[in-house]
Coordinates of C-alpha atoms in Angstrom, one line a residue:
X43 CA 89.1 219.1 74.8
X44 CA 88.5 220.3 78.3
X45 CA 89.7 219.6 81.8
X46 CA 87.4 218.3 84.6
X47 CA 86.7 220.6 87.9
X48 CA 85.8 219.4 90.9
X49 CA 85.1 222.6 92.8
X50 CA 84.2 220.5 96.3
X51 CA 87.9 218.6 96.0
X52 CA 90.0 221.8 95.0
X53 CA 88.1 223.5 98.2
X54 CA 89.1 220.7 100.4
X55 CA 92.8 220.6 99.2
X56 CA 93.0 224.1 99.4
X57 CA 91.4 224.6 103.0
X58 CA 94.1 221.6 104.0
X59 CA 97.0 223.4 102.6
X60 CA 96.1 226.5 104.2
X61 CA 95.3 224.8 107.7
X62 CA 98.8 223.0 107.9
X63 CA 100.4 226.2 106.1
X64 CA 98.9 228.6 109.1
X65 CA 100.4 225.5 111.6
X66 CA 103.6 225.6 110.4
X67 CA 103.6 229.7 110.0
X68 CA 101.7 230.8 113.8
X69 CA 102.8 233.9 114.8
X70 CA 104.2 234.3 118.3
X71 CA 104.4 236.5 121.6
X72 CA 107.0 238.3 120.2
X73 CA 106.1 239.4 116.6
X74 CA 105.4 242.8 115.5
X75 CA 101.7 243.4 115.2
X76 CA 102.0 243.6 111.1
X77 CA 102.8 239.5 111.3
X78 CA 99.6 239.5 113.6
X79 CA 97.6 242.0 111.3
X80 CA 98.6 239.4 107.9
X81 CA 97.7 236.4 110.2
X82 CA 94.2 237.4 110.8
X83 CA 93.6 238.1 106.7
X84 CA 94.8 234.4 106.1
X85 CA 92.5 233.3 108.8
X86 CA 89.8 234.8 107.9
X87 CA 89.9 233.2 104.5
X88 CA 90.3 229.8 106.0
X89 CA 87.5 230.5 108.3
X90 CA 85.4 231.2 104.6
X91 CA 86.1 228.0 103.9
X92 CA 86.0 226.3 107.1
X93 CA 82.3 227.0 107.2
X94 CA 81.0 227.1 103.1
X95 CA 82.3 223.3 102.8
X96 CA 81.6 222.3 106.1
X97 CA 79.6 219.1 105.2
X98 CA 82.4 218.5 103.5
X99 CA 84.9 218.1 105.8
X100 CA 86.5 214.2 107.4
X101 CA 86.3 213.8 111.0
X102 CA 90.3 214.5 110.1
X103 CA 89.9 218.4 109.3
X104 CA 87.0 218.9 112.0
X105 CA 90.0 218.3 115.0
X106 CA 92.3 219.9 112.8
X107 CA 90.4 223.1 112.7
X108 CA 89.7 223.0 116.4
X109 CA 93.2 222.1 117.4
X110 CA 94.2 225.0 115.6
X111 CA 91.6 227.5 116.4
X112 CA 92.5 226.9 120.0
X113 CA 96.4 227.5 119.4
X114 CA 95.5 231.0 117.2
X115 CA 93.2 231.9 120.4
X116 CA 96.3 230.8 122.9
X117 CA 99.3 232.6 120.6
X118 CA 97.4 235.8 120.2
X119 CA 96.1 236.5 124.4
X120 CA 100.4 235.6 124.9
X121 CA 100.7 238.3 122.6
X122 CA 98.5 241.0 123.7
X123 CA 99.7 240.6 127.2
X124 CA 103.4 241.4 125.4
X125 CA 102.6 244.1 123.2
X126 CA 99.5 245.3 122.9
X127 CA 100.3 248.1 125.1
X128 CA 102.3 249.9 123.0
X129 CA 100.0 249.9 119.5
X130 CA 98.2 253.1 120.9
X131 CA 101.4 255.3 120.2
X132 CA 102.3 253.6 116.9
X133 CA 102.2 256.2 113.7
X134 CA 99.4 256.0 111.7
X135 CA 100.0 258.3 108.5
X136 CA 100.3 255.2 106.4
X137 CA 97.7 253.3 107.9
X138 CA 96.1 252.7 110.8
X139 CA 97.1 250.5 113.8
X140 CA 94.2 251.2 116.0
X141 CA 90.5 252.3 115.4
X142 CA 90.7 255.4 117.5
X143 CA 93.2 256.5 114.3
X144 CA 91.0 256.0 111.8
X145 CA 89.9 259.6 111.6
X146 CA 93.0 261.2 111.7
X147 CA 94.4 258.8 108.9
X148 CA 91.5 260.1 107.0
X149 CA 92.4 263.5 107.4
X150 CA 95.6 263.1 106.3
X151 CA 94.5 261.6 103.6
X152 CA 91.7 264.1 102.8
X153 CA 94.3 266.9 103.2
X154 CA 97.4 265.0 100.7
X155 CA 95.2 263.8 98.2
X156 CA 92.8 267.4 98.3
X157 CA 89.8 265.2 99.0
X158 CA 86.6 267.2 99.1
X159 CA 84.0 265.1 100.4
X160 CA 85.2 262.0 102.4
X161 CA 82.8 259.5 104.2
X162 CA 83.3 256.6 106.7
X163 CA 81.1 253.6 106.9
X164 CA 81.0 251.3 110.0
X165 CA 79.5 248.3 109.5
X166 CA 78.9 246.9 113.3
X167 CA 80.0 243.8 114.1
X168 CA 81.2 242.5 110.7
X169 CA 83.4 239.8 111.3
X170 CA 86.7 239.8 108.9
X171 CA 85.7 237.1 107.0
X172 CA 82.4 238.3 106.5
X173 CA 84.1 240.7 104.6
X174 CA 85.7 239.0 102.3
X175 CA 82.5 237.4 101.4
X176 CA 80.9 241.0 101.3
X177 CA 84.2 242.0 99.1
X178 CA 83.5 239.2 96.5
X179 CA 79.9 240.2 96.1
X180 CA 80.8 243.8 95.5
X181 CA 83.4 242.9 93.2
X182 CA 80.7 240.6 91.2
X183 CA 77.8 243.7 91.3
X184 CA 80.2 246.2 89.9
X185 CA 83.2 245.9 88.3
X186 CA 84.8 249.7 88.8
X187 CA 85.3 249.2 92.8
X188 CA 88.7 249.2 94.1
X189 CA 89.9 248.2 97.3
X190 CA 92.8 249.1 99.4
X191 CA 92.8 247.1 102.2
X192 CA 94.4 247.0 105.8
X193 CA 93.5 245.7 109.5
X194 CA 93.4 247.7 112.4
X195 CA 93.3 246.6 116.1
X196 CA 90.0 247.2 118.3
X197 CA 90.2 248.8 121.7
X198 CA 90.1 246.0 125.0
X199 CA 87.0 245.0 125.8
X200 CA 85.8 245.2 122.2
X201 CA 82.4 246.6 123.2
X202 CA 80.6 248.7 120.7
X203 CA 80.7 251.6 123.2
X204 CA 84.3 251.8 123.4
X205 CA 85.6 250.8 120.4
X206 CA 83.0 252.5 118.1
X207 CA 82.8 255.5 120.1
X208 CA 86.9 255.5 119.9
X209 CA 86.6 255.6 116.0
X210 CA 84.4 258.6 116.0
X211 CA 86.2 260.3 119.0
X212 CA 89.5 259.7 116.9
X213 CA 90.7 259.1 120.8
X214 CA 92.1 256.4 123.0
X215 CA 89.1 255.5 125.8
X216 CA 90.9 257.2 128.4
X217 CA 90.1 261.1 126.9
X218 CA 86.1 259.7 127.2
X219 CA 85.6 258.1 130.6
X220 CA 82.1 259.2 131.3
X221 CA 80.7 257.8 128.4
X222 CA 81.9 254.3 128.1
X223 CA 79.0 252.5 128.8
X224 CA 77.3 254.3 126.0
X225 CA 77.0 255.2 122.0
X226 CA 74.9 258.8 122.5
X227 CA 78.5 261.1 122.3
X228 CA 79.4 259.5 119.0
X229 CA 78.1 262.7 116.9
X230 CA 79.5 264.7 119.7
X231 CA 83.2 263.4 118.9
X232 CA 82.8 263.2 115.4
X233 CA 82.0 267.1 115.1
X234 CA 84.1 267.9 117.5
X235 CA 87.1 266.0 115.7
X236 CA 86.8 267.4 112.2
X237 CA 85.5 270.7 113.3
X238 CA 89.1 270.7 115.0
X239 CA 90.4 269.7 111.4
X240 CA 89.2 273.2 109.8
X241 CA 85.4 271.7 108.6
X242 CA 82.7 273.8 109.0
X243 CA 79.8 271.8 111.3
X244 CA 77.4 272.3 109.0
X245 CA 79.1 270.6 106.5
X246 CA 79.8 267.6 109.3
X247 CA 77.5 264.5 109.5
X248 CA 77.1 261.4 111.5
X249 CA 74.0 259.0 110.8
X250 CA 73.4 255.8 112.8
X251 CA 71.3 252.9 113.5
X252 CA 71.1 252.2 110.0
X253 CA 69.2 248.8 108.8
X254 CA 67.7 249.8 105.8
X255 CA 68.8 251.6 102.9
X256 CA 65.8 253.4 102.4
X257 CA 66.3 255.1 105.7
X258 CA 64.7 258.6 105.5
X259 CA 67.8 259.5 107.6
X260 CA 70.6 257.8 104.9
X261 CA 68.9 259.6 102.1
X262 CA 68.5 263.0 103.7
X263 CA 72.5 262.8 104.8
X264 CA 73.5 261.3 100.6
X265 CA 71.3 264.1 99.5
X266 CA 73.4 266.8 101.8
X267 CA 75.3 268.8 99.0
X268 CA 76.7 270.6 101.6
X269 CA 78.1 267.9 103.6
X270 CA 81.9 267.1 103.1
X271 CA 82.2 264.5 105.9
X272 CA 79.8 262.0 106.2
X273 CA 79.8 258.7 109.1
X274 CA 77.8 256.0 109.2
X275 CA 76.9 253.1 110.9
X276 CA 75.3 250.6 109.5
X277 CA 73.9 248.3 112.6
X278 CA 72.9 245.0 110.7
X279 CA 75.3 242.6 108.9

């Protein structure tokens, strides 16, 4: 008449499978960054599990996990030091491959698919897997979402001030020197970017420091019908 679940025993199997699968499959130093880029979405979604059955877990899957969080950490330094260099100069019209593209992926887009208002949102310091556990709760609260999805690499150190600056500069690091240390020419870049794409300033926006989304400064930027091309960071995950 019915067939018994056991939600805590199909999480195990399926977070065992996935560990000795991600063994067996481990990219190495001399992949192309897609094989990397697919690696960290399967990871992620072992690390969801890793953690929401963690009282779960034998002694067994414990070592597992660290044995092979500490080869994923060793394979992918062997890589950057091989190839990292040369993502900076990779196209980026179909997606991204670094976050100092982001912005001009976007404008492509806006300007191929006749976009007329566009917005990005940076939620700081969102791991990957949070976002998959952010992505099932969206999907749950409403049902008409749709998400195209794709990974891009962060700038090295992966400090808020370069790599987040780099997003909104729609530059490598090098083209901002004197600001490194700080986030205070992020609305600088960002007009100066889409201003360069043909956008009008005042219909240009960046709002950050976000923690609340009744944020006099979210609402007054939403409520903007002039605006075309909205940023914002939200600071708390």
């Amino acid at each position: 008449v019915g067939v018994v679940h056991d939600p805590r025993a199909d999480a195990l199997r399926r977070f065992r499978c996935l560990l000795r699968k991600f063994e067996a499959e481990l990219p190495s130093a001399g992949v192309s960054h897609r094989e990397w880029q697919q690696a960290a979405q399967r990871w992620a979604e072992l690390v969801v599990l890793r953690w929401e059955w963690d009282e779960s877990l034998e002694a067994g899957d414990r070592t597992g996990w660290d044995d092979l969080q500490q080869s994923v950490e060793d394979a992918f330094s062997q890589w950057l030091m091989a190839r990292y260099g040369s993502l900076h100069n990779l196209p980026y019209h179909q997606q991204p491959v670094m976050v100092h593209q982001i912005p001009r992926f976007m404008a492509v887009e806006r300007t191929r698919r006749k976009i007329s208002k566009i917005a990005l949102l940076v939620l700081d310091g969102l791991a990957l897997d949070q976002w998959l556990l952010l992505r099932g709760h969206l999907e749950t609260c409403d049902k008409t979402w749709r998400f195209q999805e794709s990974t891009a690499f962060a700038w090295v150190p992966t400090l808020t001030s370069v790599s987040r600056q780099s997003i909104f500069a729609g530059e490598p690091p090098l083209y901002f020197p004197d600001s490194l240390a700080t986030t205070s020419k992020e609305k600088h870049h960002w007009l100066r970017f889409w201003e360069e794409q043909g956008v009008a300033r005042a219909s240009i926006d960046l709002v950050t420091s976000i923690d609340d989304p009744h944020d006099p400064k979210l609402e007054g930027a939403l409520g903007n019908a002039r605006l075309k091309v909205l940023g914002l960071v939200w600071n708390k995950v």
